[in-house]
JSON list of C-alpha atoms in Angstrom, two decimals:
[
{"chain": "O", "resi": 23, "resn": "UNK", "atom": "CA", "xyz": [-7.72, -18.96, 5.24]},
{"chain": "O", "resi": 24, "resn": "UNK", "atom": "CA", "xyz": [-8.52, -19.46, 8.81]},
{"chain": "O", "resi": 25, "resn": "UNK", "atom": "CA", "xyz": [-6.33, -16.66, 9.96]},
{"chain": "O", "resi": 26, "resn": "UNK", "atom": "CA", "xyz": [-8.74, -13.82, 8.16]},
{"chain": "O", "resi": 27, "resn": "UNK", "atom": "CA", "xyz": [-11.00, -11.98, 10.24]},
{"chain": "O", "resi": 28, "resn": "UNK", "atom": "CA", "xyz": [-14.20, -10.33, 9.13]},
{"chain": "O", "resi": 29, "resn": "UNK", "atom": "CA", "xyz": [-15.33, -7.21, 10.54]},
{"chain": "O", "resi": 30, "resn": "UNK", "atom": "CA", "xyz": [-19.08, -7.15, 11.45]},
{"chain": "O", "resi": 31, "resn": "UNK", "atom": "CA", "xyz": [-19.80, -3.80, 10.54]},
{"chain": "O", "resi": 32, "resn": "UNK", "atom": "CA", "xyz": [-18.66, -3.53, 7.22]},
{"chain": "O", "resi": 33, "resn": "UNK", "atom": "CA", "xyz": [-18.30, -7.13, 6.14]},
{"chain": "O", "resi": 34, "resn": "UNK", "atom": "CA", "xyz": [-14.49, -6.65, 4.86]},
{"chain": "O", "resi": 35, "resn": "UNK", "atom": "CA", "xyz": [-12.01, -9.33, 5.48]},
{"chain": "O", "resi": 36, "resn": "UNK", "atom": "CA", "xyz": [-8.65, -8.48, 7.21]},
{"chain": "O", "resi": 37, "resn": "UNK", "atom": "CA", "xyz": [-5.52, -10.38, 7.61]},
{"chain": "O", "resi": 38, "resn": "UNK", "atom": "CA", "xyz": [-3.93, -8.75, 10.54]},
{"chain": "O", "resi": 39, "resn": "UNK", "atom": "CA", "xyz": [-0.20, -8.26, 10.75]},
{"chain": "O", "resi": 40, "resn": "UNK", "atom": "CA", "xyz": [1.08, -9.27, 14.16]},
{"chain": "O", "resi": 41, "resn": "UNK", "atom": "CA", "xyz": [4.65, -8.13, 14.69]},
{"chain": "O", "resi": 42, "resn": "UNK", "atom": "CA", "xyz": [6.12, -9.06, 18.01]},
{"chain": "O", "resi": 43, "resn": "UNK", "atom": "CA", "xyz": [9.79, -7.76, 17.01]},
{"chain": "O", "resi": 44, "resn": "UNK", "atom": "CA", "xyz": [10.77, -5.79, 13.78]},
{"chain": "O", "resi": 45, "resn": "UNK", "atom": "CA", "xyz": [12.55, -8.40, 11.49]},
{"chain": "O", "resi": 46, "resn": "UNK", "atom": "CA", "xyz": [15.66, -7.41, 10.12]},
{"chain": "O", "resi": 47, "resn": "UNK", "atom": "CA", "xyz": [14.90, -7.85, 6.50]},
{"chain": "O", "resi": 48, "resn": "UNK", "atom": "CA", "xyz": [11.44, -7.16, 5.81]},
{"chain": "O", "resi": 49, "resn": "UNK", "atom": "CA", "xyz": [12.04, -7.13, 2.02]},
{"chain": "O", "resi": 50, "resn": "UNK", "atom": "CA", "xyz": [13.23, -10.93, 1.96]},
{"chain": "O", "resi": 51, "resn": "UNK", "atom": "CA", "xyz": [9.69, -11.69, 3.73]},
{"chain": "O", "resi": 52, "resn": "UNK", "atom": "CA", "xyz": [7.66, -9.71, 1.14]},
{"chain": "O", "resi": 53, "resn": "UNK", "atom": "CA", "xyz": [9.65, -10.97, -1.85]},
{"chain": "O", "resi": 54, "resn": "UNK", "atom": "CA", "xyz": [9.32, -14.68, -0.77]},
{"chain": "O", "resi": 55, "resn": "UNK", "atom": "CA", "xyz": [7.68, -17.61, -2.55]},
{"chain": "O", "resi": 56, "resn": "UNK", "atom": "CA", "xyz": [5.51, -17.60, 0.61]},
{"chain": "O", "resi": 57, "resn": "UNK", "atom": "CA", "xyz": [4.26, -14.16, 0.12]},
{"chain": "O", "resi": 58, "resn": "UNK", "atom": "CA", "xyz": [3.72, -15.02, -3.69]},
{"chain": "O", "resi": 59, "resn": "UNK", "atom": "CA", "xyz": [1.68, -18.03, -2.54]},
{"chain": "O", "resi": 60, "resn": "UNK", "atom": "CA", "xyz": [-0.28, -16.08, 0.08]},
{"chain": "O", "resi": 61, "resn": "UNK", "atom": "CA", "xyz": [-1.23, -13.25, -2.31]},
{"chain": "O", "resi": 62, "resn": "UNK", "atom": "CA", "xyz": [-2.25, -15.99, -4.91]},
{"chain": "O", "resi": 63, "resn": "UNK", "atom": "CA", "xyz": [-4.65, -17.85, -2.26]},
{"chain": "O", "resi": 64, "resn": "UNK", "atom": "CA", "xyz": [-6.15, -14.31, -1.58]},
{"chain": "O", "resi": 65, "resn": "UNK", "atom": "CA", "xyz": [-6.75, -13.70, -5.30]},
{"chain": "O", "resi": 66, "resn": "UNK", "atom": "CA", "xyz": [-8.59, -16.84, -5.65]},
{"chain": "O", "resi": 67, "resn": "UNK", "atom": "CA", "xyz": [-10.93, -16.17, -2.82]},
{"chain": "O", "resi": 68, "resn": "UNK", "atom": "CA", "xyz": [-11.38, -12.24, -2.92]},
{"chain": "O", "resi": 69, "resn": "UNK", "atom": "CA", "xyz": [-12.33, -10.05, -5.48]},
{"chain": "O", "resi": 70, "resn": "UNK", "atom": "CA", "xyz": [-9.70, -7.27, -4.50]},
{"chain": "O", "resi": 71, "resn": "UNK", "atom": "CA", "xyz": [-6.72, -7.65, -2.21]},
{"chain": "O", "resi": 72, "resn": "UNK", "atom": "CA", "xyz": [-5.19, -4.55, -0.95]},
{"chain": "O", "resi": 73, "resn": "UNK", "atom": "CA", "xyz": [-1.91, -4.44, 0.88]},
{"chain": "O", "resi": 74, "resn": "UNK", "atom": "CA", "xyz": [-1.36, -1.46, 3.28]},
{"chain": "O", "resi": 75, "resn": "UNK", "atom": "CA", "xyz": [2.58, -1.08, 2.50]},
{"chain": "O", "resi": 76, "resn": "UNK", "atom": "CA", "xyz": [4.94, 1.55, 3.95]},
{"chain": "O", "resi": 77, "resn": "UNK", "atom": "CA", "xyz": [5.98, 4.81, 2.26]},
{"chain": "O", "resi": 78, "resn": "UNK", "atom": "CA", "xyz": [7.88, 4.12, -1.09]},
{"chain": "O", "resi": 79, "resn": "UNK", "atom": "CA", "xyz": [10.41, 6.76, -0.40]},
{"chain": "O", "resi": 80, "resn": "UNK", "atom": "CA", "xyz": [12.38, 5.58, 2.82]},
{"chain": "O", "resi": 81, "resn": "UNK", "atom": "CA", "xyz": [11.54, 1.88, 2.20]},
{"chain": "O", "resi": 82, "resn": "UNK", "atom": "CA", "xyz": [12.21, -0.88, -0.39]},
{"chain": "O", "resi": 83, "resn": "UNK", "atom": "CA", "xyz": [9.45, -3.06, 0.70]},
{"chain": "O", "resi": 84, "resn": "UNK", "atom": "CA", "xyz": [6.84, -1.80, -2.02]},
{"chain": "O", "resi": 85, "resn": "UNK", "atom": "CA", "xyz": [9.69, -2.44, -4.62]},
{"chain": "O", "resi": 86, "resn": "UNK", "atom": "CA", "xyz": [9.74, -6.09, -3.40]},
{"chain": "O", "resi": 87, "resn": "UNK", "atom": "CA", "xyz": [6.04, -6.21, -3.74]},
{"chain": "O", "resi": 88, "resn": "UNK", "atom": "CA", "xyz": [5.70, -4.57, -7.16]},
{"chain": "O", "resi": 89, "resn": "UNK", "atom": "CA", "xyz": [6.26, -7.53, -9.29]},
{"chain": "O", "resi": 90, "resn": "UNK", "atom": "CA", "xyz": [3.33, -9.08, -7.30]},
{"chain": "O", "resi": 91, "resn": "UNK", "atom": "CA", "xyz": [0.74, -6.58, -7.51]},
{"chain": "O", "resi": 92, "resn": "UNK", "atom": "CA", "xyz": [-1.60, -5.27, -10.07]},
{"chain": "O", "resi": 93, "resn": "UNK", "atom": "CA", "xyz": [-1.63, -1.71, -9.19]},
{"chain": "O", "resi": 94, "resn": "UNK", "atom": "CA", "xyz": [-0.72, 0.84, -6.73]},
{"chain": "O", "resi": 95, "resn": "UNK", "atom": "CA", "xyz": [-2.63, 3.77, -5.16]},
{"chain": "O", "resi": 96, "resn": "UNK", "atom": "CA", "xyz": [-0.46, 6.58, -3.80]},
{"chain": "O", "resi": 97, "resn": "UNK", "atom": "CA", "xyz": [-1.49, 8.26, -0.40]},
{"chain": "O", "resi": 98, "resn": "UNK", "atom": "CA", "xyz": [-0.06, 11.68, 0.18]},
{"chain": "O", "resi": 99, "resn": "UNK", "atom": "CA", "xyz": [-0.72, 13.98, 3.27]},
{"chain": "O", "resi": 100, "resn": "UNK", "atom": "CA", "xyz": [-1.52, 17.50, 2.99]},
{"chain": "O", "resi": 101, "resn": "UNK", "atom": "CA", "xyz": [1.15, 19.80, 3.83]},
{"chain": "O", "resi": 102, "resn": "UNK", "atom": "CA", "xyz": [3.43, 16.77, 4.52]},
{"chain": "O", "resi": 103, "resn": "UNK", "atom": "CA", "xyz": [4.05, 15.05, 1.20]},
{"chain": "O", "resi": 104, "resn": "UNK", "atom": "CA", "xyz": [5.73, 17.31, -1.28]},
{"chain": "O", "resi": 105, "resn": "UNK", "atom": "CA", "xyz": [4.90, 17.55, -4.55]},
{"chain": "O", "resi": 106, "resn": "UNK", "atom": "CA", "xyz": [8.40, 16.72, -5.57]},
{"chain": "O", "resi": 107, "resn": "UNK", "atom": "CA", "xyz": [7.97, 13.48, -3.55]},
{"chain": "O", "resi": 108, "resn": "UNK", "atom": "CA", "xyz": [4.85, 12.80, -5.22]},
{"chain": "O", "resi": 109, "resn": "UNK", "atom": "CA", "xyz": [6.35, 13.50, -8.68]},
{"chain": "O", "resi": 110, "resn": "UNK", "atom": "CA", "xyz": [9.19, 11.15, -7.95]},
{"chain": "O", "resi": 111, "resn": "UNK", "atom": "CA", "xyz": [7.16, 8.30, -6.67]},
{"chain": "O", "resi": 112, "resn": "UNK", "atom": "CA", "xyz": [4.69, 8.61, -9.61]},
{"chain": "O", "resi": 113, "resn": "UNK", "atom": "CA", "xyz": [7.31, 8.58, -12.07]},
{"chain": "O", "resi": 114, "resn": "UNK", "atom": "CA", "xyz": [9.35, 5.57, -10.61]},
{"chain": "O", "resi": 115, "resn": "UNK", "atom": "CA", "xyz": [9.74, 2.83, -13.16]},
{"chain": "O", "resi": 116, "resn": "UNK", "atom": "CA", "xyz": [8.05, 0.12, -10.99]},
{"chain": "O", "resi": 117, "resn": "UNK", "atom": "CA", "xyz": [5.17, 2.39, -9.99]},
{"chain": "O", "resi": 118, "resn": "UNK", "atom": "CA", "xyz": [4.43, 4.45, -12.85]},
{"chain": "O", "resi": 119, "resn": "UNK", "atom": "CA", "xyz": [2.93, 1.68, -15.22]},
{"chain": "O", "resi": 120, "resn": "UNK", "atom": "CA", "xyz": [0.79, 0.41, -12.32]},
{"chain": "O", "resi": 121, "resn": "UNK", "atom": "CA", "xyz": [-0.38, 3.63, -10.81]},
{"chain": "O", "resi": 122, "resn": "UNK", "atom": "CA", "xyz": [-4.03, 3.50, -10.55]},
{"chain": "O", "resi": 123, "resn": "UNK", "atom": "CA", "xyz": [-4.68, 6.98, -8.63]},
{"chain": "O", "resi": 124, "resn": "UNK", "atom": "CA", "xyz": [-3.66, 9.12, -5.72]},
{"chain": "O", "resi": 125, "resn": "UNK", "atom": "CA", "xyz": [-5.53, 9.88, -2.32]},
{"chain": "O", "resi": 126, "resn": "UNK", "atom": "CA", "xyz": [-4.77, 13.04, -0.60]},
{"chain": "O", "resi": 127, "resn": "UNK", "atom": "CA", "xyz": [-5.53, 12.90, 3.03]},
{"chain": "O", "resi": 128, "resn": "UNK", "atom": "CA", "xyz": [-5.92, 15.34, 5.87]},
{"chain": "O", "resi": 129, "resn": "UNK", "atom": "CA", "xyz": [-6.86, 18.06, 3.23]},
{"chain": "O", "resi": 130, "resn": "UNK", "atom": "CA", "xyz": [-7.28, 21.56, 4.58]},
{"chain": "O", "resi": 131, "resn": "UNK", "atom": "CA", "xyz": [-10.59, 22.60, 2.75]},
{"chain": "O", "resi": 132, "resn": "UNK", "atom": "CA", "xyz": [-10.08, 26.15, 3.83]},
{"chain": "O", "resi": 133, "resn": "UNK", "atom": "CA", "xyz": [-6.65, 26.47, 2.30]},
{"chain": "O", "resi": 134, "resn": "UNK", "atom": "CA", "xyz": [-7.63, 24.28, -0.62]},
{"chain": "O", "resi": 135, "resn": "UNK", "atom": "CA", "xyz": [-9.99, 27.04, -1.82]},
{"chain": "O", "resi": 136, "resn": "UNK", "atom": "CA", "xyz": [-7.04, 29.48, -2.29]},
{"chain": "O", "resi": 137, "resn": "UNK", "atom": "CA", "xyz": [-4.69, 26.71, -3.81]},
{"chain": "O", "resi": 138, "resn": "UNK", "atom": "CA", "xyz": [-3.71, 27.10, -7.55]},
{"chain": "O", "resi": 139, "resn": "UNK", "atom": "CA", "xyz": [-1.74, 24.49, -9.34]}
]
């Protein structure tokens, strides 16, 4: 995979996505045989393959990838992502069986101290 770049500091390998113009149908690309082949090659070479996908709610791209991945990690932004959205995404039929966990970003630690579920 000659297009893979390695970060000198962390040693992590990246396959950058260079977009010169937004494709009309990203779902077509993500669900293609070429994507399936790319992921199979990456799985042979690397211990873990992470895909930074767009949000599930407004896009269908993640659904196109769902059958090709082993798991999902949901990312929620403090004060932006609603509990309803978290419940809806976590409970969806294509994510729920593969949901590994959730990451909360930009947490307000001062407000968290007074938070109760």
